Short mmCIF file of C-alpha atoms in Angstrom, two decimals:
data_model
loop_
_atom_site.label_atom_id
_atom_site.label_comp_id
_atom_site.label_asym_id
_atom_site.label_seq_id
_atom_site.Cartn_x
_atom_site.Cartn_y
_atom_site.Cartn_z
CA MET A 65 63.18 129.48 117.22
CA SER A 66 60.76 126.98 118.75
CA GLN A 67 58.44 127.31 115.73
CA SER A 68 61.29 126.78 113.26
CA LEU A 69 62.52 123.76 115.25
CA ALA A 70 59.02 122.33 115.31
CA ALA A 71 58.76 122.83 111.54
CA ALA A 72 62.15 121.16 111.05
CA LYS A 73 61.10 118.15 113.13
CA ALA A 74 57.90 117.81 111.10
CA LEU A 75 59.92 118.03 107.87
CA TRP A 76 62.39 115.36 109.02
CA ILE A 77 59.51 113.02 109.79
CA GLU A 78 57.83 113.71 106.43
CA VAL A 79 61.03 113.23 104.42
CA GLY A 80 62.04 110.18 106.45
CA ASP A 81 58.66 108.54 105.81
CA GLY A 82 58.94 109.41 102.11
CA VAL A 83 62.38 107.82 101.88
CA ASP A 84 61.20 104.72 103.76
CA ASP A 85 58.17 104.05 101.55
CA LYS A 86 59.89 105.39 98.40
CA SER A 87 57.03 107.83 97.80
CA LEU A 88 59.41 110.78 97.64
CA THR A 89 61.31 111.57 94.46
CA VAL A 90 64.55 112.27 96.29
CA PHE A 91 66.68 113.68 93.52
CA SER A 92 64.20 116.36 92.45
CA SER A 93 62.67 117.19 95.81
CA ASN A 94 63.36 120.54 97.41
CA LYS A 95 61.92 119.08 100.62
CA VAL A 96 64.93 116.75 100.85
CA LEU A 97 67.30 119.67 100.43
CA SER A 98 65.39 121.71 103.03
CA ALA A 99 65.45 118.80 105.49
CA LEU A 100 69.23 118.45 105.17
CA GLN A 101 69.73 122.20 105.50
CA CYS A 102 67.67 122.12 108.72
CA VAL A 103 70.11 119.55 110.14
CA ILE A 104 72.78 122.27 110.02
CA ARG A 105 70.55 125.14 111.16
CA CYS A 106 68.77 123.29 113.97
CA PRO A 107 71.25 120.98 115.73
CA CYS A 108 69.47 118.62 118.12
CA LYS A 109 69.07 114.90 118.77
CA GLU A 110 66.29 114.68 116.15
CA ALA A 111 68.61 116.27 113.56
CA GLN A 112 71.33 113.76 114.45
CA ARG A 113 68.86 110.90 114.16
CA PHE A 114 67.66 112.10 110.75
CA SER A 115 71.19 112.41 109.31
CA ASP A 116 72.22 109.08 110.84
CA MET A 117 69.25 107.24 109.37
CA TYR A 118 68.58 108.99 106.09
CA MET A 119 71.57 110.82 104.69
CA LYS A 120 73.15 107.73 103.14
CA PRO A 121 69.85 106.43 101.63
CA ILE A 122 69.21 109.91 100.20
CA VAL A 123 72.69 110.11 98.68
CA ASN A 124 72.42 106.61 97.22
CA ALA A 125 68.96 107.31 95.78
CA ILE A 126 70.46 110.27 93.95
CA LEU A 127 73.69 108.69 92.74
CA ASP A 128 72.38 105.25 91.79
CA GLN A 129 70.58 106.64 88.73
CA GLN A 130 71.68 108.43 85.59
CA VAL A 131 70.61 112.03 85.02
CA ASP A 132 71.50 113.76 81.78
CA ARG A 133 73.72 116.75 82.37
CA ASN A 134 71.32 118.86 80.28
CA GLU A 135 68.60 118.50 82.96
CA LYS A 136 69.84 121.66 84.62
CA ASP A 137 67.20 122.11 87.34
CA THR A 138 67.49 118.52 88.53
CA ASN A 139 71.28 118.64 88.52
CA LYS A 140 71.23 121.93 90.40
CA THR A 141 69.12 120.34 93.16
CA ILE A 142 71.33 117.27 93.25
CA ALA A 143 74.49 119.36 93.57
CA ALA A 144 72.91 121.34 96.42
CA ILE A 145 71.91 118.13 98.26
CA LEU A 146 75.42 116.71 97.88
CA ARG A 147 77.05 119.95 99.01
CA THR A 148 74.83 120.07 102.08
CA SER A 149 75.64 116.42 102.83
CA ILE A 150 79.35 117.28 102.66
CA ASP A 151 78.75 120.15 105.10
CA ILE A 152 76.87 117.86 107.53
CA ALA A 153 79.64 115.25 107.45
CA THR A 154 82.28 117.93 108.01
CA LYS A 155 80.34 119.37 110.94
CA GLU A 156 80.00 115.93 112.52
CA LEU A 157 83.75 115.38 112.17
CA THR A 158 84.39 118.64 114.05
CA ASN A 159 82.43 117.45 117.08
CA PRO A 160 85.10 116.50 119.64
CA CYS A 161 82.58 114.58 121.72
CA ASN A 162 81.51 112.36 118.86
CA THR A 163 84.11 109.58 118.91
CA LYS A 164 81.65 106.83 118.07
CA LYS A 165 81.32 105.53 114.55
CA CYS A 166 80.56 108.51 112.31
CA SER A 167 77.49 107.31 110.41
CA THR A 168 77.61 110.19 107.97
CA LEU A 169 81.02 108.93 106.79
CA GLU A 170 79.07 106.16 105.07
CA ALA A 171 77.19 108.81 103.09
CA LEU A 172 80.48 110.58 102.40
CA GLY A 173 81.89 107.32 101.03
CA SER A 174 78.92 107.05 98.65
CA ILE A 175 79.49 110.63 97.44
CA PHE A 176 83.14 109.77 96.69
CA ASP A 177 82.34 106.48 94.88
CA LYS A 178 83.35 107.21 91.30
CA LYS A 179 81.41 104.19 90.00
CA LYS A 180 78.04 105.64 90.93
CA ALA A 181 75.69 105.75 87.93
CA TYR A 182 75.05 109.49 88.26
CA TYR A 183 78.71 110.35 87.72
CA GLY A 184 79.13 108.18 84.63
CA ASP A 185 81.84 109.73 82.46
CA SER A 186 82.30 112.56 79.99
CA GLU A 187 81.56 110.33 76.99
CA SER A 188 78.27 108.95 78.37
CA SER A 189 76.81 112.39 79.21
CA GLY A 190 77.29 111.67 82.90
CA ASN A 191 78.36 114.10 85.58
CA PRO A 192 81.87 113.05 86.70
CA GLN A 193 82.93 116.60 87.51
CA VAL A 194 80.36 116.72 90.32
CA ARG A 195 82.36 114.11 92.27
CA VAL A 196 85.52 116.16 91.82
CA ASP A 197 83.65 119.27 92.99
CA MET A 198 82.53 117.46 96.14
CA ILE A 199 86.09 116.32 96.91
CA MET A 200 87.32 119.87 96.49
CA ARG A 201 84.54 121.21 98.72
CA PHE A 202 85.35 118.68 101.45
CA GLY A 203 89.05 119.49 101.25
CA HIS A 204 88.73 123.27 100.87
CA SER A 205 90.41 125.45 103.47
CA SER A 206 87.01 126.50 104.81
CA HIS A 207 86.11 122.87 105.56
CA LYS A 208 89.47 121.12 106.05
CA GLY A 209 87.58 117.85 105.70
CA PHE A 210 90.61 115.64 105.05
CA HIS A 211 92.42 117.09 108.07
CA LEU A 212 89.34 116.37 110.19
CA LEU A 213 89.09 112.87 108.72
CA ALA A 214 92.75 112.23 109.56
CA LYS A 215 92.17 113.45 113.11
CA ARG A 216 89.13 111.19 113.50
CA LEU A 217 90.92 108.10 112.17
CA ASN A 218 93.82 108.68 114.54
CA LEU A 219 91.58 108.75 117.62
CA ALA A 220 92.02 105.50 119.54
CA SER A 221 88.45 105.80 120.86
CA SER A 222 86.91 106.22 117.40
CA GLU A 223 85.54 103.35 115.37
CA PHE A 224 86.90 102.96 111.86
CA PRO A 225 84.47 103.19 108.92
CA ASN A 226 83.36 100.06 107.12
CA ILE A 227 86.05 98.77 104.78
CA ASP A 228 84.05 99.55 101.62
CA THR A 229 83.59 103.13 102.85
CA LEU A 230 87.28 103.24 103.73
CA HIS A 231 88.11 102.32 100.13
CA PHE A 232 86.03 105.23 98.78
CA LEU A 233 87.51 107.66 101.32
CA LEU A 234 91.02 106.60 100.32
CA LEU A 235 90.23 107.11 96.63
CA ALA A 236 89.05 110.63 97.42
CA THR A 237 92.19 111.22 99.50
CA ILE A 238 94.35 110.18 96.54
CA ASP A 239 92.51 112.61 94.28
CA ALA A 240 92.74 115.38 96.88
CA SER A 241 96.48 114.85 97.25
CA PHE A 242 96.77 115.84 93.59
CA VAL A 243 94.12 118.49 92.97
CA LEU A 244 94.53 120.23 96.34
CA SER A 245 98.25 119.49 96.78
CA LEU A 246 97.58 117.94 100.17
CA ASP A 247 100.37 116.05 101.93
CA GLU A 248 100.00 116.13 105.71
CA ALA A 249 96.37 114.92 105.95
CA PRO A 250 96.84 112.10 103.39
CA ARG A 251 99.99 110.98 105.24
CA ARG A 252 98.08 110.79 108.53
CA ILE A 253 95.16 109.01 106.86
CA SER A 254 97.43 106.42 105.24
CA ARG A 255 99.35 105.76 108.47
CA ALA A 256 96.17 105.49 110.52
CA THR A 257 94.71 103.01 108.03
CA MET A 258 97.85 100.86 108.02
CA ASP A 259 97.99 100.85 111.83
CA HIS A 260 94.31 99.96 112.02
CA LEU A 261 94.55 96.97 109.68
CA LEU A 262 97.67 95.59 111.36
CA GLY A 263 96.02 96.03 114.75
CA GLU A 264 92.97 93.98 113.76
CA ASP A 265 92.81 90.60 115.51
CA ASP A 266 90.48 89.16 112.88
CA LEU A 267 90.94 90.13 109.24
CA THR A 268 88.42 87.52 108.12
CA LYS A 269 85.57 89.93 108.81
CA TYR A 270 86.76 91.90 105.80
CA PRO A 271 85.97 90.61 102.27
CA THR A 272 89.21 89.86 100.44
CA GLN A 273 88.24 92.01 97.45
CA TYR A 274 88.08 95.07 99.71
CA LEU A 275 91.30 94.15 101.49
CA TYR A 276 92.95 94.14 98.09
CA LEU A 277 91.38 97.46 97.09
CA VAL A 278 92.39 99.20 100.34
CA ARG A 279 95.92 97.80 100.12
CA HIS A 280 96.13 98.99 96.51
CA ASP A 281 94.73 102.41 97.45
CA LEU A 282 97.39 102.74 100.15
CA GLN A 283 100.09 101.74 97.67
CA ARG A 284 99.01 104.43 95.20
CA LEU A 285 98.67 107.05 97.92
CA CYS A 286 102.04 106.30 99.51
CA LYS A 287 103.69 106.23 96.09
CA LYS A 288 102.47 109.75 95.42
CA LEU A 289 103.32 111.02 98.91
CA SER A 290 106.78 109.49 98.77
CA LEU A 291 107.77 112.32 96.42
CA SER A 292 107.79 114.59 99.50
CA THR A 293 108.12 111.93 102.22
CA PRO A 294 110.38 109.15 100.85
CA GLN A 295 110.22 107.05 104.03
CA LEU A 296 106.46 106.62 103.59
CA MET A 297 107.01 104.10 100.79
CA SER A 298 109.26 102.10 103.13
CA GLU A 299 106.49 102.20 105.75
CA PHE A 300 104.00 100.95 103.19
CA ASN A 301 106.26 98.10 102.04
CA GLN A 302 106.74 97.00 105.65
CA PHE A 303 102.97 97.22 106.22
CA TRP A 304 102.30 95.18 103.07
CA ARG A 305 104.59 92.37 104.22
CA SER A 306 103.11 92.39 107.72
CA LEU A 307 99.54 92.32 106.40
CA THR A 308 100.41 89.46 104.07
CA LEU A 309 101.89 87.49 106.97
CA LYS A 310 98.66 87.90 108.95
CA LEU A 311 96.69 86.70 105.94
CA ILE A 312 98.70 83.54 105.22
CA LYS A 313 98.41 82.63 108.92
CA SER A 314 94.64 83.07 108.80
CA GLU A 315 92.28 80.22 109.69
CA SER A 316 90.12 81.26 106.73
CA GLN A 317 91.01 79.37 103.57
CA GLN A 318 89.84 82.28 101.42
CA HIS A 319 92.02 84.77 103.28
CA LYS A 320 94.97 82.40 103.32
CA LEU A 321 94.74 82.00 99.52
CA PHE A 322 94.44 85.74 99.17
CA GLY A 323 97.60 86.11 101.24
CA LEU A 324 99.44 83.69 98.94
CA LYS A 325 98.34 85.82 95.98
CA GLU A 326 99.67 88.91 97.76
CA ILE A 327 103.06 87.23 97.99
CA GLU A 328 103.06 87.03 94.18
CA TYR A 329 102.35 90.77 94.03
CA LEU A 330 105.11 91.44 96.57
CA ILE A 331 107.58 89.53 94.41
CA ASP A 332 106.48 91.37 91.26
CA ALA A 333 106.88 94.71 93.04
CA CYS A 334 110.56 94.00 93.72
CA ARG A 335 111.75 94.35 90.13
CA LEU A 336 111.10 96.21 86.88
CA PRO A 337 111.75 95.02 83.32
CA GLU A 338 115.09 96.30 82.08
CA ALA A 339 113.57 97.26 78.74
CA TYR A 340 110.44 97.21 76.58
CA ILE A 341 110.31 96.44 72.88
CA VAL A 342 107.80 98.51 70.89
CA LYS A 343 106.51 96.84 67.71
CA GLY A 344 104.06 97.51 64.90
CA ALA A 345 103.63 101.28 65.30
CA GLY A 346 102.65 103.23 62.20
CA TYR A 347 105.61 105.52 62.82
CA GLU A 348 108.56 103.22 62.17
CA PHE A 349 110.96 105.36 64.20
CA VAL A 350 108.86 104.71 67.34
CA ASN A 351 109.51 100.97 67.09
CA GLY A 352 112.49 99.49 68.89
CA ARG A 353 113.99 98.79 72.31
CA TYR A 354 113.43 101.27 75.16
CA GLU A 355 115.91 100.95 78.04
CA ILE A 356 115.14 102.12 81.55
CA SER A 357 116.52 105.60 82.08
CA PRO A 358 119.87 105.68 83.90
CA LEU A 359 118.62 108.74 85.78
CA VAL A 360 116.40 106.52 87.96
CA ILE A 361 119.16 103.97 88.71
CA SER A 362 121.18 104.23 91.92
CA ASN A 363 123.66 101.51 92.98
CA GLY A 364 122.12 99.09 90.52
CA CYS A 365 118.53 99.63 91.73
CA VAL A 366 115.59 101.70 90.57
CA SER A 367 115.34 104.36 93.24
CA ALA A 368 112.45 106.45 91.88
CA GLN A 369 108.74 105.69 92.10
CA THR A 370 108.17 107.29 88.69
CA PHE A 371 110.23 105.63 85.98
CA THR A 372 110.84 106.23 82.28
CA TYR A 373 112.24 104.22 79.40
CA GLU A 374 114.08 105.84 76.53
CA ARG A 375 115.73 105.18 73.17
CA THR A 376 117.33 106.99 70.25
CA SER A 377 115.98 105.91 66.87
CA ASP A 378 118.15 105.19 63.82
CA CYS A 379 117.22 108.62 62.45
CA GLY A 380 118.39 110.30 65.67
CA LYS A 381 114.99 110.98 67.30
CA LYS A 382 115.04 110.77 71.10
CA LEU A 383 111.96 108.97 72.38
CA ILE A 384 110.54 108.13 75.81
CA LEU A 385 108.02 105.69 77.24
CA GLN A 386 106.64 107.13 80.47
CA PRO A 387 103.62 107.41 82.80
CA CYS A 388 101.82 110.75 82.97
CA LEU A 389 99.29 112.03 85.49
CA MET A 390 95.98 112.98 83.89
CA THR A 391 94.16 115.90 85.50
CA GLU A 392 91.63 117.14 82.96
CA PRO A 393 88.06 117.82 84.16
CA GLY A 394 85.74 114.85 84.13
CA LYS A 395 88.50 112.36 84.79
CA SER A 396 89.76 110.92 88.04
CA HIS A 397 92.51 113.28 89.10
CA CYS A 398 94.91 110.47 89.83
CA ASP A 399 94.58 108.31 86.71
CA VAL A 400 97.99 107.51 85.26
CA TRP A 401 98.24 107.02 81.50
CA PHE A 402 101.30 105.93 79.56
CA TYR A 403 102.70 107.78 76.55
CA LEU A 404 105.18 107.15 73.75
CA SER A 405 106.58 110.59 72.96
CA SER A 406 109.47 112.63 71.68
CA SER A 407 111.67 113.70 74.58
CA THR A 408 112.97 116.73 72.68
CA THR A 409 109.84 118.23 71.06
CA GLY A 410 107.26 116.90 73.53
CA VAL A 411 105.12 115.51 70.70
CA ASP A 412 102.99 112.53 71.78
CA TYR A 413 102.52 109.70 69.30
CA TYR A 414 100.64 106.93 71.15
CA PHE A 415 98.99 106.57 74.56
CA HIS A 416 97.33 104.06 76.85
CA GLU A 417 94.41 105.02 79.12
CA THR A 418 95.48 102.83 81.98
CA ASN A 419 93.18 101.24 84.53
CA PRO A 420 94.25 102.49 88.00
CA ASN A 421 94.43 98.84 89.14
CA GLU A 422 97.06 98.17 86.47
CA GLU A 423 99.08 101.37 86.49
CA GLN A 424 102.05 99.84 88.31
CA ALA A 425 103.26 98.20 85.08
CA VAL A 426 103.68 99.42 81.51
CA PRO A 427 100.70 98.07 79.49
CA LEU A 428 101.55 95.75 76.61
CA LEU A 429 98.27 95.85 74.67
CA GLY A 430 95.48 98.37 74.13
CA TRP A 431 97.59 101.32 72.95
CA ARG A 432 95.84 104.04 70.93
CA CYS A 433 96.84 106.74 68.49
CA ILE A 434 97.00 110.39 69.48
CA GLY A 435 94.80 112.45 67.13
CA GLY A 436 96.64 112.72 63.83
CA SER A 437 99.19 109.99 64.62
CA LYS A 438 99.94 107.32 62.07
CA HIS A 439 98.05 104.06 62.43
CA PRO A 440 98.32 101.38 63.65
CA PRO A 441 99.16 101.82 67.36
CA PRO A 442 101.93 99.58 68.69
CA THR A 443 102.07 96.56 70.92
CA LEU A 444 104.82 96.09 73.52
CA GLU A 445 106.92 93.25 74.85
CA GLN A 446 108.93 93.34 78.06
CA SER A 447 112.46 92.03 78.31
CA SER A 448 113.19 88.99 80.45
CA ASN A 449 115.97 90.86 82.24
CA THR A 450 114.90 92.95 85.23
CA VAL A 451 116.25 95.66 87.51
CA PRO A 452 115.62 95.61 91.28
CA PHE A 453 113.61 98.28 93.07
CA LYS A 454 114.72 99.89 96.31
CA ASP A 455 113.14 102.11 98.95
CA GLU A 456 114.67 104.08 101.82
CA LYS A 457 115.60 100.81 103.56
CA GLY A 458 117.32 99.29 100.55
CA ASN A 459 116.80 96.59 97.94
CA LEU A 460 113.17 95.38 98.10
CA GLU A 461 114.08 91.87 97.01
CA LYS A 462 116.59 91.50 99.84
CA GLN A 463 114.08 92.89 102.32
CA LEU A 464 111.46 90.40 101.10
CA ASN A 465 113.86 87.46 101.39
CA LYS A 466 114.85 88.49 104.92
CA TRP A 467 111.19 88.83 105.90
CA ALA A 468 110.40 85.39 104.48
CA VAL A 469 113.24 83.72 106.39
CA GLU A 470 112.61 85.48 109.70
CA ASN A 471 108.90 84.63 109.64
CA ASP A 472 109.22 81.09 108.21
CA VAL A 473 107.04 82.12 105.28
CA TYR A 474 108.30 79.14 103.25
CA GLY A 475 107.22 76.76 105.99
CA ILE A 476 103.79 78.39 106.22
CA ILE A 477 103.37 78.09 102.44
CA LEU A 478 104.43 74.42 102.44
CA GLY A 479 101.96 73.80 105.24
CA SER A 480 99.24 75.29 103.07
CA ILE A 481 99.84 73.07 100.04
CA HIS A 482 96.93 70.82 101.02
CA LEU A 483 94.64 73.77 100.29
#
């Protein structure tokens, strides 16, 4: 054992030096894989130091470059390094004594960053499925990574990860909630994150672009989880208003302006267009006015988080305009696309590959034809009339107005006009 530990220590020093001076080809080096495997086999302070210092640089060195999926040996080594990194992070999360900032979470965030060059996409000969595989490994019943992450984030004595890492962890949690049908751990993660942000005395230490991303991640996650836990969407809406209030009261001009922009988003989230008008589609029967489905209306408000629009054409075809969850390999497992389809036969005519940052609203431009559909694809217009949204606590618009009055939001905004 002493000889193997001595060999491991020597290997950690060699690999660490190679990473520092960039003399080691990380992504194709079996030494890197062996060094990470030794962290698991030989737990000691030197192993902890090596993973703390070098796991994130190793992961980034791998993922910040493109590797053709046909380079099988290289990709096999990369996958093994990433799997081992997942195992190290999971093991660190299981340590009940380790309530300090979990440095390997930063590496975990890099592994879950879908924009890394290595992942690319299916069309560019990248390796997007590897990211999905790593999420599934972390969340598998043998690891229970998301449950451990939720436990860590809910520890009062534990430091939260950096906000950029938090964004990547939330994206992975969203994906896991779909592909692994997780509910409890994502709920605890979302609630811990909301409590953490509202408990922060100084939000100005966070860049506004990441505050937006994390808020948006939480919105998407709570929207999905509200299917089984309806009150979670009410909790998110209350969090969103409270966070916005902290921002518009900020001494930072940048954060104050960001808070004012969030008020615009809050207002937009209160209502949906009553209808959409589809124009210019190659299939004439697809064109026309699509009304929001009465099945999602309750007491004059939209009560469902997933909504559809529908119409009956002059020739009697029943058509729907609706969002659909896309789960095919190589894609993010939570991307929502929109489709124009037949509600009786299930035939799809046109679709829109929606950016996750824009999936809250039906896209007006950029529609495409399903293979074999008649060109051209349509464009859409939204009606000026709208229908209010509601959550478990009632009409969102009324809640927003009450919040604004009780917190003198109008006075705060007027006081900010000089900005």
